[in-house]
Coordinates of C-alpha atoms in Angstrom, one line a residue:
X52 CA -80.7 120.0 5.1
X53 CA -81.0 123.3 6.8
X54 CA -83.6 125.6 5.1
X55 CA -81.7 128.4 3.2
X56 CA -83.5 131.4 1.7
X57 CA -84.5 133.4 6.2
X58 CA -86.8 136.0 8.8
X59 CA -87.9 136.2 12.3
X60 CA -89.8 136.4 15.4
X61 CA -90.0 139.0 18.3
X62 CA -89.4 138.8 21.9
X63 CA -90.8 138.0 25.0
X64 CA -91.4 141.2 27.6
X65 CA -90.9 140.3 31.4
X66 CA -94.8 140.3 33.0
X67 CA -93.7 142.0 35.8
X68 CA -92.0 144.9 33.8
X69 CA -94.9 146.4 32.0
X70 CA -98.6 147.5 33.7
X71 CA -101.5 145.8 32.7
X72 CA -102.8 148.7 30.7
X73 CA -99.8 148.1 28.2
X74 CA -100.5 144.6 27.8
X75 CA -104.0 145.3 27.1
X76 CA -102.5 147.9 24.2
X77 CA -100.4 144.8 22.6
X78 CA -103.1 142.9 21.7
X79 CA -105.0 144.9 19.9
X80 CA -107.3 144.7 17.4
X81 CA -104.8 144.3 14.6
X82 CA -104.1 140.8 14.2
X83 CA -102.3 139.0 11.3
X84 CA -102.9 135.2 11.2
X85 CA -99.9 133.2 8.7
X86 CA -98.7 130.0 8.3
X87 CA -95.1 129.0 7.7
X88 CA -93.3 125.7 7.8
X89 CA -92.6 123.9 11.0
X90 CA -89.6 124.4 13.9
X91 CA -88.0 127.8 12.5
X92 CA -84.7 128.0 14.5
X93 CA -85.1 131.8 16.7
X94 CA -81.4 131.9 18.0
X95 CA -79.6 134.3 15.7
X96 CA -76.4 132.2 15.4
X97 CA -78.0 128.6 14.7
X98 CA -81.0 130.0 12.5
X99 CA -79.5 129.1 8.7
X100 CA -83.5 129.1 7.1
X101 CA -86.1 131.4 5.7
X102 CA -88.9 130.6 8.3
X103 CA -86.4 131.4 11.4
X104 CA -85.1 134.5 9.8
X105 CA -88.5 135.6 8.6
X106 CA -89.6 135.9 12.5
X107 CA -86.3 136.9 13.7
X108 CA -86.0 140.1 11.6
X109 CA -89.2 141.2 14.1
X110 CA -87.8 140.2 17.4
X111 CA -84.6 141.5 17.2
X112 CA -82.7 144.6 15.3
X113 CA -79.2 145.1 14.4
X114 CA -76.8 148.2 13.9
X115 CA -78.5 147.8 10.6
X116 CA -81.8 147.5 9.0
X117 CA -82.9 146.5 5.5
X118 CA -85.1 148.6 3.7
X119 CA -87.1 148.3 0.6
X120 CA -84.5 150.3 -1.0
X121 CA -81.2 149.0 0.7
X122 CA -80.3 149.0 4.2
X123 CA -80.0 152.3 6.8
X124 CA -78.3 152.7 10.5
X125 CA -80.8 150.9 12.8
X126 CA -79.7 150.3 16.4
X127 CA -76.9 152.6 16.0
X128 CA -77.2 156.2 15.2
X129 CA -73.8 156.9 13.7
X130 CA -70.4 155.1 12.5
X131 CA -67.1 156.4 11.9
X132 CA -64.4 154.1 10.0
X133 CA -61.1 154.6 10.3
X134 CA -58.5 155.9 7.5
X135 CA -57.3 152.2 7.0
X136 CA -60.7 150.7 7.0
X137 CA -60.1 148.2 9.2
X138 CA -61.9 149.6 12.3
X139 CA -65.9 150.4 12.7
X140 CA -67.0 153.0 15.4
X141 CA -70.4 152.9 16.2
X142 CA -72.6 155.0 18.7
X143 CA -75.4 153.4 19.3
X144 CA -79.0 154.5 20.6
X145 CA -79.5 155.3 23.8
X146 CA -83.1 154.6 23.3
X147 CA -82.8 151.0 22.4
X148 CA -84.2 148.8 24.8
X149 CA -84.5 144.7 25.5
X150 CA -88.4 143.9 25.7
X151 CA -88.0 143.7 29.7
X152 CA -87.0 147.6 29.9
X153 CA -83.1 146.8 30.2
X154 CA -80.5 149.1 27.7
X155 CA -79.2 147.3 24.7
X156 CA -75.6 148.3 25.4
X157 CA -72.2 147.7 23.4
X158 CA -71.9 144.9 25.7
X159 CA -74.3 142.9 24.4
X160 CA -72.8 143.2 20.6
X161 CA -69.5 141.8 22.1
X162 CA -71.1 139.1 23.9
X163 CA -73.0 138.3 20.4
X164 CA -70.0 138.0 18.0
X165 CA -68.1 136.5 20.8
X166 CA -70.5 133.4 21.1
X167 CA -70.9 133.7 16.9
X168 CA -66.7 132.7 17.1
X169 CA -66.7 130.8 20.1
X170 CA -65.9 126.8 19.4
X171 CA -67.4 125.6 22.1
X172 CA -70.7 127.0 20.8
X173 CA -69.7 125.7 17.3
X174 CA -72.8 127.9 15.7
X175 CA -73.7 127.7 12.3
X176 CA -71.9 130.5 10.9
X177 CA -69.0 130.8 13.2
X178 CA -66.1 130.6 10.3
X179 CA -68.6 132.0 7.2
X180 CA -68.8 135.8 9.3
X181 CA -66.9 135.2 12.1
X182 CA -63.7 135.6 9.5
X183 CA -64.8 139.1 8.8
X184 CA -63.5 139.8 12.4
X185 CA -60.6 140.8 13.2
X186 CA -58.9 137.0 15.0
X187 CA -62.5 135.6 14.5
X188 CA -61.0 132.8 12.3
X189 CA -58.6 132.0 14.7
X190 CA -60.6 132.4 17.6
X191 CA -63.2 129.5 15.6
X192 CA -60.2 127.4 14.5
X193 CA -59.1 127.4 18.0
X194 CA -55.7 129.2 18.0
X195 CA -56.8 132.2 20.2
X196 CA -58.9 133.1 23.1
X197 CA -62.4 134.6 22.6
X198 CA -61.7 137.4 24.6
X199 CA -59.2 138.2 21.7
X200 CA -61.8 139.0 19.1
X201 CA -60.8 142.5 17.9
X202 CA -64.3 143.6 19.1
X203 CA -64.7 146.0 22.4
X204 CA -67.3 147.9 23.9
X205 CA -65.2 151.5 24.5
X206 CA -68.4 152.3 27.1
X207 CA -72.1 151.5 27.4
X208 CA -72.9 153.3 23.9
X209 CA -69.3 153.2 22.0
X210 CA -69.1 149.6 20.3
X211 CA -65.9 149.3 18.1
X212 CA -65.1 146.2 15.4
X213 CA -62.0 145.7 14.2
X214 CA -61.9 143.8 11.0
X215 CA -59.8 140.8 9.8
X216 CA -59.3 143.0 5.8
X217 CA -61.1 145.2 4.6
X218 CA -64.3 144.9 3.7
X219 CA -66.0 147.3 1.7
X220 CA -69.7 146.0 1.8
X221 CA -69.0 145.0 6.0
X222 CA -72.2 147.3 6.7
X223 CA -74.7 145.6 3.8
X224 CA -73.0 142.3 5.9
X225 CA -74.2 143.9 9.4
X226 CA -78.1 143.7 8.5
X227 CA -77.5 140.3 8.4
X228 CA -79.2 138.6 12.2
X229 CA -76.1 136.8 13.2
X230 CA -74.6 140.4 14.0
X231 CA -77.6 141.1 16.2
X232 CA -77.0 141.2 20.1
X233 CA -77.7 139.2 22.4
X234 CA -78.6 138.9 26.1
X235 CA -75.6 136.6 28.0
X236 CA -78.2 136.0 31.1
X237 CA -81.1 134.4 28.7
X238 CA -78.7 132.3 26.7
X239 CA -78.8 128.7 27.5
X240 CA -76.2 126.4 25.4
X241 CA -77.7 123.2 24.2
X242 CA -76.0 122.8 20.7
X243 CA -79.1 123.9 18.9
X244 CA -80.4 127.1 19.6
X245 CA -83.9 125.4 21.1
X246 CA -83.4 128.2 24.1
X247 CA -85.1 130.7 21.9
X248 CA -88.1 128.7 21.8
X249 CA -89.1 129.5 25.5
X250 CA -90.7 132.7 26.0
X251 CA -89.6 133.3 29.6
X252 CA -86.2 133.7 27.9
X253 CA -87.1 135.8 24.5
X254 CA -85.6 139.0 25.4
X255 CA -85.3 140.8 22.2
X256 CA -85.0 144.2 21.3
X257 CA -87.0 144.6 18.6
X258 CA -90.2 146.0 17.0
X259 CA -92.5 142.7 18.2
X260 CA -91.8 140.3 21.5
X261 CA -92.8 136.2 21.3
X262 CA -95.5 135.6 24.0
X263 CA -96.6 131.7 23.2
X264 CA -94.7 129.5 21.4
X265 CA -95.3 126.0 20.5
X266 CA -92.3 125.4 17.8
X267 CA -94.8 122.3 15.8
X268 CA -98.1 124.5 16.4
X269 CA -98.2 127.8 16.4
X270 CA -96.1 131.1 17.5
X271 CA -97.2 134.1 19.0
X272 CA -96.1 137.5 18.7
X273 CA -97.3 141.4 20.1
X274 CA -96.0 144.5 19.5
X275 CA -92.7 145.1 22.0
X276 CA -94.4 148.5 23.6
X277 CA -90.0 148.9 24.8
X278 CA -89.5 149.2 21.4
X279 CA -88.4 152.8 20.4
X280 CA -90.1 152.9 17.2
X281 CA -93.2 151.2 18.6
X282 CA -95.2 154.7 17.3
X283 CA -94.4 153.3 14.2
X284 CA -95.6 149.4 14.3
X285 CA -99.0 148.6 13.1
X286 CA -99.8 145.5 14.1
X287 CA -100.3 144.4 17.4
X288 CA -100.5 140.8 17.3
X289 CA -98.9 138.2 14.4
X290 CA -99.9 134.4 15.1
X291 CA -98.1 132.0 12.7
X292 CA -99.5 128.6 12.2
X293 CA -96.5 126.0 11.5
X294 CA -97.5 124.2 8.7
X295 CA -95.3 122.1 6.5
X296 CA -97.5 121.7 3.0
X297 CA -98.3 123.8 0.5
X298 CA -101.4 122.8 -0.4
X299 CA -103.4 122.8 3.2
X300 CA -101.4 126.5 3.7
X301 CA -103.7 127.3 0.5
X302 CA -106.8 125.5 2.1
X303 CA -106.2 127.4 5.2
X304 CA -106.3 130.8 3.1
X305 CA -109.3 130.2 1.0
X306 CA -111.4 129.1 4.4
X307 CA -110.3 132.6 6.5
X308 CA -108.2 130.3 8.7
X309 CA -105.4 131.9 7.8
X310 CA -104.9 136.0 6.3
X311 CA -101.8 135.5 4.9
X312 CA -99.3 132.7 3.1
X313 CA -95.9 132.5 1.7
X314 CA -96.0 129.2 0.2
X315 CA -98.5 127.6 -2.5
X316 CA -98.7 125.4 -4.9
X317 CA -97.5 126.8 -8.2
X318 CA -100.1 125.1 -10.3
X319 CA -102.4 127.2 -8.8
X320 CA -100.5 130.4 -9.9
X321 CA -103.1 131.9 -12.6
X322 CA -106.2 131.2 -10.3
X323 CA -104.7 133.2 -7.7
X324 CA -103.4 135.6 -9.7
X325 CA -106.8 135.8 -11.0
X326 CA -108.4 136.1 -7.2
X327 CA -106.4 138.9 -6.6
X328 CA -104.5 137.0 -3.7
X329 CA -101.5 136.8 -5.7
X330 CA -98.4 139.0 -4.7
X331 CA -95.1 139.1 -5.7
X332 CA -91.8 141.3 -5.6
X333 CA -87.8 140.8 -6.2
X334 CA -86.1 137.8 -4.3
X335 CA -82.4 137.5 -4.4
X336 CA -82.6 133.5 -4.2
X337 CA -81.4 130.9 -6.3
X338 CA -82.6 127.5 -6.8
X339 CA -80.1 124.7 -8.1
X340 CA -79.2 121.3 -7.8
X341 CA -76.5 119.4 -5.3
X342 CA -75.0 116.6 -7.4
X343 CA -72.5 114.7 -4.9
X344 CA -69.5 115.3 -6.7
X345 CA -67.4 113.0 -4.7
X346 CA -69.3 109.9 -6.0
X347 CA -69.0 108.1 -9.8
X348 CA -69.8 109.0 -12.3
X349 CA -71.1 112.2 -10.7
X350 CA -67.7 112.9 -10.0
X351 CA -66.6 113.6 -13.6
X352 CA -67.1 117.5 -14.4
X353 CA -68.2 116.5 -18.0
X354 CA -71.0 113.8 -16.5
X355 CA -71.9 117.2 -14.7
X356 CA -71.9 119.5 -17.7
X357 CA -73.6 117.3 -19.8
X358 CA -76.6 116.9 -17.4
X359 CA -76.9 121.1 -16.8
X360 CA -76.9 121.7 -21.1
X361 CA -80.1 119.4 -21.3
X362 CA -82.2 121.0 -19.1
X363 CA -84.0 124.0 -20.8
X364 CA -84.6 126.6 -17.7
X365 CA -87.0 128.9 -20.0
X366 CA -89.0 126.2 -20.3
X367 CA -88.9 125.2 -16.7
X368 CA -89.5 128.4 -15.0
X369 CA -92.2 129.6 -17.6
X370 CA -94.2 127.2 -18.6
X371 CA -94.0 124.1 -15.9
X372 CA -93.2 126.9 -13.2
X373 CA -96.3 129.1 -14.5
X374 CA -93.8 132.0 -14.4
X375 CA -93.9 132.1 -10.7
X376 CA -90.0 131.6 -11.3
X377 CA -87.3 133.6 -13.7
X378 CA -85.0 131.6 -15.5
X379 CA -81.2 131.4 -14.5
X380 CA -78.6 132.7 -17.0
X381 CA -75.6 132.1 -14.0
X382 CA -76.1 131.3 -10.4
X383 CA -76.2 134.8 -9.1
X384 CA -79.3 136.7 -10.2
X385 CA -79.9 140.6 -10.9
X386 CA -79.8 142.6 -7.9
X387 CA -76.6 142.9 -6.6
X388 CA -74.0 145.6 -6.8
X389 CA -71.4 145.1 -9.2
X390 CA -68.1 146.8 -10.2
X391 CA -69.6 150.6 -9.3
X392 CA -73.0 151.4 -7.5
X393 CA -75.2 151.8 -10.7
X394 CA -73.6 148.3 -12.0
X395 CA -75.6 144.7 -11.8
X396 CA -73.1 141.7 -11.0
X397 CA -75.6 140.0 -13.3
X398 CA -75.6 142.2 -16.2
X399 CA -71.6 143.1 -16.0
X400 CA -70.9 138.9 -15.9
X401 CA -73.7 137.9 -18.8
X402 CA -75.4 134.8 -19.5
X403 CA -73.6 131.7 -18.5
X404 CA -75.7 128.7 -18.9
X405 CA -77.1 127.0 -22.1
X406 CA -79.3 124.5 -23.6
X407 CA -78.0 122.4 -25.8
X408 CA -78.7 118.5 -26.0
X409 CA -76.2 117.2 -28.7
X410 CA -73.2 119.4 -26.6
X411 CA -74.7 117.2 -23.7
X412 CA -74.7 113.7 -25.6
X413 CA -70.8 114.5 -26.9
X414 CA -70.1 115.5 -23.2
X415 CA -71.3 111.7 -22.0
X416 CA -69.9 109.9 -25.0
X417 CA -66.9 111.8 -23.9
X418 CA -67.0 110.7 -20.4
X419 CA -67.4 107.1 -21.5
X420 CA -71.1 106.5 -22.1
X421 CA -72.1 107.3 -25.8
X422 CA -76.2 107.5 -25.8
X423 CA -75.9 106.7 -22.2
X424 CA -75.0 103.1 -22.2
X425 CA -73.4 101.6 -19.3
X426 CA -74.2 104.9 -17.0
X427 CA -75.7 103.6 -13.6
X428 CA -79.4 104.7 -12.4
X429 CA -79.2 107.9 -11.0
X430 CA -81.0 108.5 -7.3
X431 CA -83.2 112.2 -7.3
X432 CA -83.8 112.8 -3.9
X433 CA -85.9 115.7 -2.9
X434 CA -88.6 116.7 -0.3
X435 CA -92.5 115.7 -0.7
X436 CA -94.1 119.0 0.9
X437 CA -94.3 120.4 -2.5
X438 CA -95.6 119.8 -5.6
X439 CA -92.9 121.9 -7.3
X440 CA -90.5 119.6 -6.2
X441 CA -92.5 117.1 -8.1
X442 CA -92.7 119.0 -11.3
X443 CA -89.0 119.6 -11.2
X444 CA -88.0 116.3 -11.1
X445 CA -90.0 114.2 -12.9
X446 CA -89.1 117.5 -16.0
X447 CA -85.3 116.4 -15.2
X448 CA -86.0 112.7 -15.3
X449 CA -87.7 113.5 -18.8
X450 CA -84.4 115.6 -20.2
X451 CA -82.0 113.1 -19.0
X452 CA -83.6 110.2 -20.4
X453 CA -83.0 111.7 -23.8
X454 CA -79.0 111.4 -23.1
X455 CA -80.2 108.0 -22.5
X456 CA -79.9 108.9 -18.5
X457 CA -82.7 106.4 -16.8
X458 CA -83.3 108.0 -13.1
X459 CA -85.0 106.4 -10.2
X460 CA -87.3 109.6 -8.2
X461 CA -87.5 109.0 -4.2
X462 CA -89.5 111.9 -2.8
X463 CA -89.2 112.1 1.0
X464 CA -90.5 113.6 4.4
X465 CA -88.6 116.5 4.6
X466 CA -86.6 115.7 7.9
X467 CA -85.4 112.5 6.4
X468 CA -84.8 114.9 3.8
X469 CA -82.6 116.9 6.0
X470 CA -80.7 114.6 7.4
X471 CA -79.5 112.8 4.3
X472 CA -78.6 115.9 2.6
X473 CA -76.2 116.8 5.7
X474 CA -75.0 113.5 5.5
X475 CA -74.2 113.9 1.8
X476 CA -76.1 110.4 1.5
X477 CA -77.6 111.2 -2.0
X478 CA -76.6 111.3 -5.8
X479 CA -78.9 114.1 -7.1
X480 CA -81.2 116.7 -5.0
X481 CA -82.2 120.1 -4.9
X482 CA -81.3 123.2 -2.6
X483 CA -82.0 126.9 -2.3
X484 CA -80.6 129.7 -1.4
X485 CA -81.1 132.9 -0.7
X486 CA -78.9 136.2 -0.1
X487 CA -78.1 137.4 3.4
X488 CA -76.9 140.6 2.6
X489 CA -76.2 142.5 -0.5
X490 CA -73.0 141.4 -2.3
X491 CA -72.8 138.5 -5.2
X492 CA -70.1 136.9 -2.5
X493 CA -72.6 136.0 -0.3
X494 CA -74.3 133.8 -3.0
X495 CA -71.0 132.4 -3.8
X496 CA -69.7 131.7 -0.3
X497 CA -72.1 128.5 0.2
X498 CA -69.7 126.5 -2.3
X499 CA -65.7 127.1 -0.9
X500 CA -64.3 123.8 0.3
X501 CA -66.2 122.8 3.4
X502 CA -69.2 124.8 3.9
X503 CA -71.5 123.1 5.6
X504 CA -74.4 124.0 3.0
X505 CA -71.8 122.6 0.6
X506 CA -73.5 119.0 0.6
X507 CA -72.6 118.0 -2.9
X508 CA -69.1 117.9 -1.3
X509 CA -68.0 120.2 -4.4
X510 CA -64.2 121.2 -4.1
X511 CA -62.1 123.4 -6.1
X512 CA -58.8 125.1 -5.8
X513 CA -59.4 127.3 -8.6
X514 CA -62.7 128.2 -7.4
X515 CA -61.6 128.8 -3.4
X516 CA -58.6 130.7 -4.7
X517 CA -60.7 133.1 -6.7
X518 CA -63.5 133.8 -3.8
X519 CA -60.9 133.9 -1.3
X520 CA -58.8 136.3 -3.6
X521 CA -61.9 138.3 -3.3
X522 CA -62.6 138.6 0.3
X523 CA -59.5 140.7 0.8
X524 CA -59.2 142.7 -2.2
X525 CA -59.8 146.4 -1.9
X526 CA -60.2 147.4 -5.2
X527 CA -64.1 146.8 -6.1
X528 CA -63.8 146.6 -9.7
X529 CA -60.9 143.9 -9.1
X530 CA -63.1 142.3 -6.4
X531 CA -65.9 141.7 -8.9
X532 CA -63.5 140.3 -11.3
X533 CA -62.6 137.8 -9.3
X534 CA -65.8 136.7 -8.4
X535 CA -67.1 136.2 -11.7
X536 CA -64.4 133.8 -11.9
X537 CA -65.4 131.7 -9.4
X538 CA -69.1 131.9 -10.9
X539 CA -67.5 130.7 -14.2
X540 CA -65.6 128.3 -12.1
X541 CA -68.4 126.8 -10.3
X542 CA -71.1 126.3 -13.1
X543 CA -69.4 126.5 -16.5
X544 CA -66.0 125.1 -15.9
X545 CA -66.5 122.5 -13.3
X546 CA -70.2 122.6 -13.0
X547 CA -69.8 122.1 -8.9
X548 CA -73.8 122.5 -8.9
X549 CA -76.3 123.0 -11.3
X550 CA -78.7 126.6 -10.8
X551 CA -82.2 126.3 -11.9
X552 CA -84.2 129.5 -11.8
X553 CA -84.1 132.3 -9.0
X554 CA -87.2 132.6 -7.1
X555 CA -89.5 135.4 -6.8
X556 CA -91.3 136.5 -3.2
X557 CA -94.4 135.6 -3.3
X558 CA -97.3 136.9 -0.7
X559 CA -100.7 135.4 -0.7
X560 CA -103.5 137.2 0.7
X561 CA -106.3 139.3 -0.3
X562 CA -106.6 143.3 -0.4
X563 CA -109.9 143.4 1.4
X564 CA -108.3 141.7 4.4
X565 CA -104.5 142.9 4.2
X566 CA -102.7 145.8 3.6
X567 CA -99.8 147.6 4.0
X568 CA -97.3 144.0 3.7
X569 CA -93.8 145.9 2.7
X570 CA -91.2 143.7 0.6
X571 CA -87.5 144.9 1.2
X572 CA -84.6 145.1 -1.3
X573 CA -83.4 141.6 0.3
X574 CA -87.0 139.9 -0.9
X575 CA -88.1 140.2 2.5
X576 CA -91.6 140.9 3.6
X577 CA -91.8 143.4 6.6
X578 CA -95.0 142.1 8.1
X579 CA -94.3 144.7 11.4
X580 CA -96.4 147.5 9.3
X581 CA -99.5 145.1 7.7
X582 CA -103.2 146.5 8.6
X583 CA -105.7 143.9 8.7
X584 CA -109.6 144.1 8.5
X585 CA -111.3 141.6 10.0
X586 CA -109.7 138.2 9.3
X587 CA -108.7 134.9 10.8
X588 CA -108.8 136.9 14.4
X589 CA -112.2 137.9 14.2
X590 CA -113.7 134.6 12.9

């Protein structure tokens, strides 16, 4: 499986493009030591994971940024759109600079999108954004030339999008790091994106630069000093240490080997909390499961139902969660826009999901197997790196048995992990997912016939007729609409996956050490701006 909740890394400046005195300035005295999990994918078109986008986000910027209160023009200063909608006009910076002293021009956007639809690149997203583009669809499918994407840079500063339909949250979608430009003379095209791993070829353009980078050990990254906002970085060095379990992360920040981690384990929630290295704010993720709908008796909607109404999700998220979790009434959480501005998609589509354990038994008997007799042993697959993973599961194997459910729990490394889910080689296991940009679609795109994140195989006409519906309606009220029908589609109706609770970003360091860590409206952390006093750098 790729990782889904994502942030990033920053780039690499040329040696011989910046004096010795400057180099000296980057690696300063403020130094932020991490840890994250292991091989975080840097190239803005393969990266589909939070540990990838979580360093990318510091290397590179957009014609948007995110901010903690929604997003603002980034690497472009203004935007016209046309009276149709369907084409963007941007002026971009003329300030904005690659990390070897080069312009970022309008050429390099079109270069970007045009390897995001190109086929012979086949990147992750090609078809998921690339259809926002005006031929992007049929540039990905094959049908056109790549040269035909309605993207064009007018001159070095005028870049100009034409869109496929309108698309009245297309600028939320441009924070997202697949828009992001790109260099065409560092690119190398090996399938997977493992380019963006070498340093000599980490031109980036934005507030931090890699300098070492050992993709299993540890990454390195200084304040870009090309950066135009450089003024306004605070820290001068970030080193993350790749590591892929909770529970040394942890170890590492109570011994000062670390300053700062973004994964723990949960049973350790109220000591934290109590430590004061406990630090939380709004994450538009969800957590559910992928049942593989194309296999029996998982294939049978009402099989599917009844295992969702058993599981109580206050309970879950509460209590065996310690809280660090909130409970999911739907799949898509509070925080997105709904019908107007001051509207939630959450609050205007209500509570979906249910406990309710004799609903669930009736469901089964209905299906064919009263009290559970003659239903087969049920496979949970999920990754070992986490002890939550482990709580969840052996909680589900405990509400199914009382349908009379017996389930077999195979916790696994998490790259055999990744693989079977890809290869859809699994009955039960569990995924996350987290929001790219700010519109309930986004949540919702992950399950339309296809998607490669879509490994429970889940298929619906009534459910890709609805969120297609959507993607070219103008009308935001009737937009919304039609989304909540897919929701209602997807886990009341047909019960294509089964959501859990949304997560919460969680920080862990302490406020004698760290300061200043900024979370965005996306759940982000924006680590560019932390101020740290003596730490894992000094020891």
């Amino acid at each position: 499986m790729r990782k889904i909740l994502s942030l990033v890394l920053a780039v690499m400046m040329m040696l011989g493009c910046v004096s010795i005195a400057s180099a000296e300035e980057a690696t300063g005295s403020n130094v932020l030591t991490m840890a994250m999990g292991l091989n975080p994918n840097l190239d803005i078109h393969w990266n589909a994971g939070s540990t990838g986008a979580q360093l990318i986000q510091l290397m590179y910027e957009g014609l948007y940024r995110t901010t903690p209160t929604g997003f603002e023009l980034a690497g472009a200063e203004s935007v016209e759109t046309s009276e149709d909608g369907l084409t963007w006009t941007f002026k971009l910076r003329q300030d904005a600079v690659w990390n070897d002293g080069k312009p970022v021009t309008a050429a390099d956007y079109v270069y970007s999108m045009q390897r995001l639809v190109n086929p012979e690149v086949g990147t992750t997203y090609m078809k998921d954004y690339g259809q926002f583009l005006k031929n992007g669809l049929a540039i990905a499918n094959g049908e056109m030339e790549v040269e035909e994407l309605g993207v064009k840079a007018i001159d070095d500063y005028t870049l100009e999008i034409q869109l496929e339909n309108v698309c009245s949250y297309f600028d939320a979608l441009l924070c997202y790091s697949t828009f992001y430009p790109l260099r065409s003379d560092v690119v190398v095209e090996d399938g997977t994106g493992n380019w963006a791993w070498e340093v000599e070829r980490s031109i980036t353009n934005g507030p931090m630069k890699m300098t070492a980078c050992d993709e299993e050990q540890e990454i390195v990254l200084e304040r870009s000093e090309t950066y135009y906002g450089a003024a306004d970085v605070e820290l001068d060095k970030l080193v993350v240490k790749m590591v892929d379990d909770a529970n040394t992360t942890l170890s590492m920040l109570k011994t000062g080997d670390i300053d700062l981690a973004l994964t723990y384990p949960s049973e350790e929630t109220e000591s934290l909390i109590s430590e004061g290295l406990y630090h939380t704010g709004p994450a538009l993720a969800s957590s559910f499961l992928l049942v593989n709908t194309q296999k029996e008796p998982l294939n049978d909607p009402n099989v599917r139902k009844a295992l969702s109404l058993a599981i109580d999700r206050e309970y879950l998220a509460n209590v065996l969660m310690a809280g660090t979790k909130e409970p999911a009434v739907a799949y898509v959480g509070h925080g997105f826009p709904g019908s107007t501005a001051d509207q939630d998609f959450r609050t205007e589509g209500g509570d979906l999901l249910s406990t309710d354990v004799e609903a669930a038994k009736q469901l089964l008997a209905d299906a064919g197997y009263p009290n559970g007799e003659g239903f087969p042993v049920i496979e949970c697959s999920y990754g070992n790196n986490t002890a939550d993973n482990t709580t969840l599961f052996e909680y589900l194997q405990a509400c199914w048995e009382e349908l009379g459910i017996q389930t077999v729990l195979t916790p696994m490394e998490p790259a055999a992990m990744t693989e079977l889910r890809d290869a859809g080689s699994f009955d039960i296991t569990n995924q996350n997912w987290g929001a790219d940009y700010f519109d309930a679609s986004n949540m919702l795109s992950i399950f339309v016939t296809g998607n490669f994140i879509n490994a429970g195989r889940y298929s619906s006409e009534a459910f890709d007729t609805a969120y297609n519906t959507a993607l070219t309606t103008v009308d935001n009220a009737e937009r919304m609409e039609l989304l909540h029908q897919a929701e209602q589609t997807l886990v009341v109706d047909e019960v294509g996956m089964i959501p859990l609770y949304h997560s919460k970003t969680v920080v862990l360091y302490s406020d004698d050490v760290v300061s200043n860590v900024i979370f965005d409206a996306n759940g982000k952390i924006e680590l560019q701006h932390a101020v740290v006093t003596g730490g894992a750098a000094s020891n």
